[in-house]
């Protein structure tokens, strides 16, 4: 609808307008619509955005990656470092933020080393998706599943961490096969002058405060404390500051995503009320059916709406199905350029700097990667 001539609509406004039509038509009343919005999810997502904004301003993400990259200057070493750095950080912080922050850094590094940036952009985009599958705080759809399922943070980590690790290994192998230029283990540039340009400015007081509070947040997650409340406390402590104007932090909050979530919660409630997706119940009754349906729907309407639409069909006391839904909705994002927001962020940022990552270039890597990782999910989780 956003591309219809005369309209200027995005996913957030479409979700909001669609929800208002449902209320006006009497399909759902305003009070029920408001109650359909899951407060835990909205608070958790908003709080993690505030935490990520502080980490971004503190210079944490590029600094962490550059420390890792300091150990290698070879094409293959850079591929491994980008995979591990992007994957590990996305497991604990929202993957979309990482894609936004790390894409310019990846381009700068490949330019300094005179390397083709395409395989490195692919590995960074894929690793942020694959790494985020490991934890409940890694991406928006996992945050949803945390609220719906009640699975403990460490239980989720134990179940899906092997998938994330194996997935990153698979993507390294695929890129090694598809791009011969990344295979060399030899350093291509011994000079550090060019790379110094990409070193971020670190405001040490803000950096120290943010790291301490974020570490405390991760400890709270591991200890089994309520996720939304823990994240809210961390965000609140970070907002008590004299170092950054609050509007700078709030500018980094993706209000579009929060509005879209709210609208989709209402839509999900209506589909449940009208039994519109009941025919899918038998299809997703098996592990293979759930993975297949989730993967297809995720690529048609994106992974967050897919999770919200399928949520009413998943029994609350069936952790296996929730794990399958989380893993397949995330990993399916690697299939095409449009499969995840992280992919689109990478493409747009690269295009702004003069590099073109085409649909087909991505598909020849994304298709085997998605197929292999989803097969891995089927045999590991089922």
PDB file of N, CA and C in Angstrom, residues 57-105:
ATOM      1  N   UNK A  57      26.044   5.531  21.253  1.00  0.00           N
ATOM      2  CA  UNK A  57      26.682   6.819  21.526  1.00  0.00           C
ATOM      3  C   UNK A  57      28.008   6.637  22.272  1.00  0.00           C
ATOM      4  N   UNK A  58      28.093   5.584  23.081  1.00  0.00           N
ATOM      5  CA  UNK A  58      29.332   5.323  23.816  1.00  0.00           C
ATOM      6  C   UNK A  58      30.428   4.769  22.905  1.00  0.00           C
ATOM      7  N   UNK A  59      30.062   4.360  21.692  1.00  0.00           N
ATOM      8  CA  UNK A  59      31.038   3.815  20.751  1.00  0.00           C
ATOM      9  C   UNK A  59      31.365   2.360  20.988  1.00  0.00           C
ATOM     10  N   UNK A  60      30.475   1.641  21.705  1.00  0.00           N
ATOM     11  CA  UNK A  60      30.782   0.259  22.082  1.00  0.00           C
ATOM     12  C   UNK A  60      30.872  -0.688  20.889  1.00  0.00           C
ATOM     13  N   UNK A  61      29.885  -0.646  19.990  1.00  0.00           N
ATOM     14  CA  UNK A  61      29.817  -1.640  18.925  1.00  0.00           C
ATOM     15  C   UNK A  61      31.025  -1.592  17.983  1.00  0.00           C
ATOM     16  N   UNK A  62      31.356  -0.444  17.401  1.00  0.00           N
ATOM     17  CA  UNK A  62      32.535  -0.426  16.536  1.00  0.00           C
ATOM     18  C   UNK A  62      33.821  -0.710  17.294  1.00  0.00           C
ATOM     19  N   UNK A  63      33.917  -0.284  18.554  1.00  0.00           N
ATOM     20  CA  UNK A  63      35.133  -0.553  19.328  1.00  0.00           C
ATOM     21  C   UNK A  63      35.299  -2.046  19.560  1.00  0.00           C
ATOM     22  N   UNK A  64      34.227  -2.725  19.929  1.00  0.00           N
ATOM     23  CA  UNK A  64      34.293  -4.170  20.169  1.00  0.00           C
ATOM     24  C   UNK A  64      34.713  -4.910  18.910  1.00  0.00           C
ATOM     25  N   UNK A  65      34.150  -4.496  17.768  1.00  0.00           N
ATOM     26  CA  UNK A  65      34.491  -5.176  16.521  1.00  0.00           C
ATOM     27  C   UNK A  65      35.931  -4.879  16.106  1.00  0.00           C
ATOM     28  N   UNK A  66      36.384  -3.648  16.283  1.00  0.00           N
ATOM     29  CA  UNK A  66      37.744  -3.285  15.901  1.00  0.00           C
ATOM     30  C   UNK A  66      38.786  -3.994  16.764  1.00  0.00           C
ATOM     31  N   UNK A  67      38.462  -4.231  18.022  1.00  0.00           N
ATOM     32  CA  UNK A  67      39.369  -4.999  18.881  1.00  0.00           C
ATOM     33  C   UNK A  67      39.562  -6.396  18.310  1.00  0.00           C
ATOM     34  N   UNK A  68      38.452  -6.997  17.891  1.00  0.00           N
ATOM     35  CA  UNK A  68      38.517  -8.332  17.301  1.00  0.00           C
ATOM     36  C   UNK A  68      39.277  -8.314  15.982  1.00  0.00           C
ATOM     37  N   UNK A  69      39.025  -7.292  15.172  1.00  0.00           N
ATOM     38  CA  UNK A  69      39.685  -7.194  13.867  1.00  0.00           C
ATOM     39  C   UNK A  69      41.164  -6.857  13.996  1.00  0.00           C
ATOM     40  N   UNK A  70      41.567  -6.388  15.168  1.00  0.00           N
ATOM     41  CA  UNK A  70      42.981  -6.068  15.377  1.00  0.00           C
ATOM     42  C   UNK A  70      43.885  -7.286  15.321  1.00  0.00           C
ATOM     43  N   UNK A  71      43.295  -8.470  15.408  1.00  0.00           N
ATOM     44  CA  UNK A  71      44.085  -9.695  15.393  1.00  0.00           C
ATOM     45  C   UNK A  71      44.359 -10.202  13.978  1.00  0.00           C
ATOM     46  N   UNK A  72      43.734  -9.613  12.976  1.00  0.00           N
ATOM     47  CA  UNK A  72      43.906 -10.134  11.616  1.00  0.00           C
ATOM     48  C   UNK A  72      43.778  -9.039  10.573  1.00  0.00           C
ATOM     49  N   UNK A  73      44.500  -9.200   9.469  1.00  0.00           N
ATOM     50  CA  UNK A  73      44.371  -8.303   8.323  1.00  0.00           C
ATOM     51  C   UNK A  73      44.198  -9.118   7.036  1.00  0.00           C
ATOM     52  N   UNK A  74      43.968 -10.415   7.168  1.00  0.00           N
ATOM     53  CA  UNK A  74      43.813 -11.264   5.982  1.00  0.00           C
ATOM     54  C   UNK A  74      42.354 -11.304   5.551  1.00  0.00           C
ATOM     55  N   UNK A  75      42.082 -11.561   4.266  1.00  0.00           N
ATOM     56  CA  UNK A  75      40.688 -11.652   3.800  1.00  0.00           C
ATOM     57  C   UNK A  75      39.874 -12.695   4.566  1.00  0.00           C
ATOM     58  N   UNK A  76      40.455 -13.887   4.786  1.00  0.00           N
ATOM     59  CA  UNK A  76      39.705 -14.930   5.478  1.00  0.00           C
ATOM     60  C   UNK A  76      39.574 -14.617   6.966  1.00  0.00           C
ATOM     61  N   UNK A  77      40.615 -14.050   7.554  1.00  0.00           N
ATOM     62  CA  UNK A  77      40.548 -13.663   8.957  1.00  0.00           C
ATOM     63  C   UNK A  77      39.497 -12.604   9.193  1.00  0.00           C
ATOM     64  N   UNK A  78      39.407 -11.650   8.259  1.00  0.00           N
ATOM     65  CA  UNK A  78      38.395 -10.600   8.367  1.00  0.00           C
ATOM     66  C   UNK A  78      36.994 -11.189   8.290  1.00  0.00           C
ATOM     67  N   UNK A  79      36.810 -12.179   7.414  1.00  0.00           N
ATOM     68  CA  UNK A  79      35.508 -12.846   7.286  1.00  0.00           C
ATOM     69  C   UNK A  79      35.102 -13.506   8.603  1.00  0.00           C
ATOM     70  N   UNK A  80      36.043 -14.221   9.224  1.00  0.00           N
ATOM     71  CA  UNK A  80      35.753 -14.895  10.490  1.00  0.00           C
ATOM     72  C   UNK A  80      35.496 -13.883  11.599  1.00  0.00           C
ATOM     73  N   UNK A  81      36.312 -12.827  11.654  1.00  0.00           N
ATOM     74  CA  UNK A  81      36.162 -11.824  12.704  1.00  0.00           C
ATOM     75  C   UNK A  81      34.823 -11.101  12.603  1.00  0.00           C
ATOM     76  N   UNK A  82      34.413 -10.754  11.369  1.00  0.00           N
ATOM     77  CA  UNK A  82      33.122 -10.098  11.179  1.00  0.00           C
ATOM     78  C   UNK A  82      31.976 -11.026  11.564  1.00  0.00           C
ATOM     79  N   UNK A  83      32.106 -12.284  11.220  1.00  0.00           N
ATOM     80  CA  UNK A  83      31.054 -13.247  11.561  1.00  0.00           C
ATOM     81  C   UNK A  83      30.912 -13.380  13.069  1.00  0.00           C
ATOM     82  N   UNK A  84      32.031 -13.602  13.751  1.00  0.00           N
ATOM     83  CA  UNK A  84      31.991 -13.788  15.203  1.00  0.00           C
ATOM     84  C   UNK A  84      31.572 -12.506  15.922  1.00  0.00           C
ATOM     85  N   UNK A  85      32.163 -11.370  15.503  1.00  0.00           N
ATOM     86  CA  UNK A  85      31.842 -10.111  16.164  1.00  0.00           C
ATOM     87  C   UNK A  85      30.377  -9.739  16.017  1.00  0.00           C
ATOM     88  N   UNK A  86      29.869  -9.793  14.780  1.00  0.00           N
ATOM     89  CA  UNK A  86      28.466  -9.454  14.532  1.00  0.00           C
ATOM     90  C   UNK A  86      27.534 -10.442  15.206  1.00  0.00           C
ATOM     91  N   UNK A  87      27.879 -11.729  15.116  1.00  0.00           N
ATOM     92  CA  UNK A  87      27.013 -12.762  15.670  1.00  0.00           C
ATOM     93  C   UNK A  87      26.907 -12.707  17.177  1.00  0.00           C
ATOM     94  N   UNK A  88      28.048 -12.559  17.853  1.00  0.00           N
ATOM     95  CA  UNK A  88      28.044 -12.544  19.320  1.00  0.00           C
ATOM     96  C   UNK A  88      27.315 -11.304  19.844  1.00  0.00           C
ATOM     97  N   UNK A  89      27.605 -10.135  19.261  1.00  0.00           N
ATOM     98  CA  UNK A  89      26.950  -8.918  19.749  1.00  0.00           C
ATOM     99  C   UNK A  89      25.448  -8.938  19.482  1.00  0.00           C
ATOM    100  N   UNK A  90      25.030  -9.514  18.340  1.00  0.00           N
ATOM    101  CA  UNK A  90      23.598  -9.547  18.030  1.00  0.00           C
ATOM    102  C   UNK A  90      22.839 -10.519  18.923  1.00  0.00           C
ATOM    103  N   UNK A  91      23.556 -11.435  19.572  1.00  0.00           N
ATOM    104  CA  UNK A  91      22.888 -12.358  20.487  1.00  0.00           C
ATOM    105  C   UNK A  91      22.365 -11.636  21.729  1.00  0.00           C
ATOM    106  N   UNK A  92      22.982 -10.524  22.064  1.00  0.00           N
ATOM    107  CA  UNK A  92      22.607  -9.833  23.291  1.00  0.00           C
ATOM    108  C   UNK A  92      21.951  -8.474  23.054  1.00  0.00           C
ATOM    109  N   UNK A  93      22.149  -7.922  21.859  1.00  0.00           N
ATOM    110  CA  UNK A  93      21.583  -6.611  21.556  1.00  0.00           C
ATOM    111  C   UNK A  93      20.837  -6.696  20.230  1.00  0.00           C
ATOM    112  N   UNK A  94      19.863  -5.864  20.028  1.00  0.00           N
ATOM    113  CA  UNK A  94      18.984  -5.948  18.862  1.00  0.00           C
ATOM    114  C   UNK A  94      19.772  -5.932  17.561  1.00  0.00           C
ATOM    115  N   UNK A  95      19.489  -6.906  16.695  1.00  0.00           N
ATOM    116  CA  UNK A  95      20.296  -7.080  15.482  1.00  0.00           C
ATOM    117  C   UNK A  95      20.154  -5.924  14.495  1.00  0.00           C
ATOM    118  N   UNK A  96      19.001  -5.275  14.455  1.00  0.00           N
ATOM    119  CA  UNK A  96      18.817  -4.172  13.516  1.00  0.00           C
ATOM    120  C   UNK A  96      19.767  -3.013  13.835  1.00  0.00           C
ATOM    121  N   UNK A  97      19.950  -2.738  15.119  1.00  0.00           N
ATOM    122  CA  UNK A  97      20.879  -1.680  15.529  1.00  0.00           C
ATOM    123  C   UNK A  97      22.292  -2.011  15.082  1.00  0.00           C
ATOM    124  N   UNK A  98      22.693  -3.259  15.260  1.00  0.00           N
ATOM    125  CA  UNK A  98      24.041  -3.670  14.868  1.00  0.00           C
ATOM    126  C   UNK A  98      24.262  -3.514  13.369  1.00  0.00           C
ATOM    127  N   UNK A  99      23.264  -3.901  12.587  1.00  0.00           N
ATOM    128  CA  UNK A  99      23.392  -3.764  11.134  1.00  0.00           C
ATOM    129  C   UNK A  99      23.590  -2.309  10.741  1.00  0.00           C
ATOM    130  N   UNK A 100      22.867  -1.423  11.411  1.00  0.00           N
ATOM    131  CA  UNK A 100      22.962   0.008  11.113  1.00  0.00           C
ATOM    132  C   UNK A 100      24.330   0.567  11.476  1.00  0.00           C
ATOM    133  N   UNK A 101      24.877   0.131  12.609  1.00  0.00           N
ATOM    134  CA  UNK A 101      26.148   0.667  13.097  1.00  0.00           C
ATOM    135  C   UNK A 101      27.345   0.050  12.380  1.00  0.00           C
ATOM    136  N   UNK A 102      27.295  -1.256  12.108  1.00  0.00           N
ATOM    137  CA  UNK A 102      28.466  -1.966  11.611  1.00  0.00           C
ATOM    138  C   UNK A 102      28.634  -1.917  10.095  1.00  0.00           C
ATOM    139  N   UNK A 103      27.585  -1.605   9.349  1.00  0.00           N
ATOM    140  CA  UNK A 103      27.720  -1.562   7.888  1.00  0.00           C
ATOM    141  C   UNK A 103      28.737  -0.517   7.430  1.00  0.00           C
ATOM    142  N   UNK A 104      28.658   0.740   7.888  1.00  0.00           N
ATOM    143  CA  UNK A 104      29.687   1.704   7.463  1.00  0.00           C
ATOM    144  C   UNK A 104      31.101   1.289   7.872  1.00  0.00           C
ATOM    145  N   UNK A 105      31.237   0.678   9.057  1.00  0.00           N
ATOM    146  CA  UNK A 105      32.545   0.213   9.505  1.00  0.00           C
ATOM    147  C   UNK A 105      33.071  -0.888   8.602  1.00  0.00           C
TER     148      UNK A 105
END
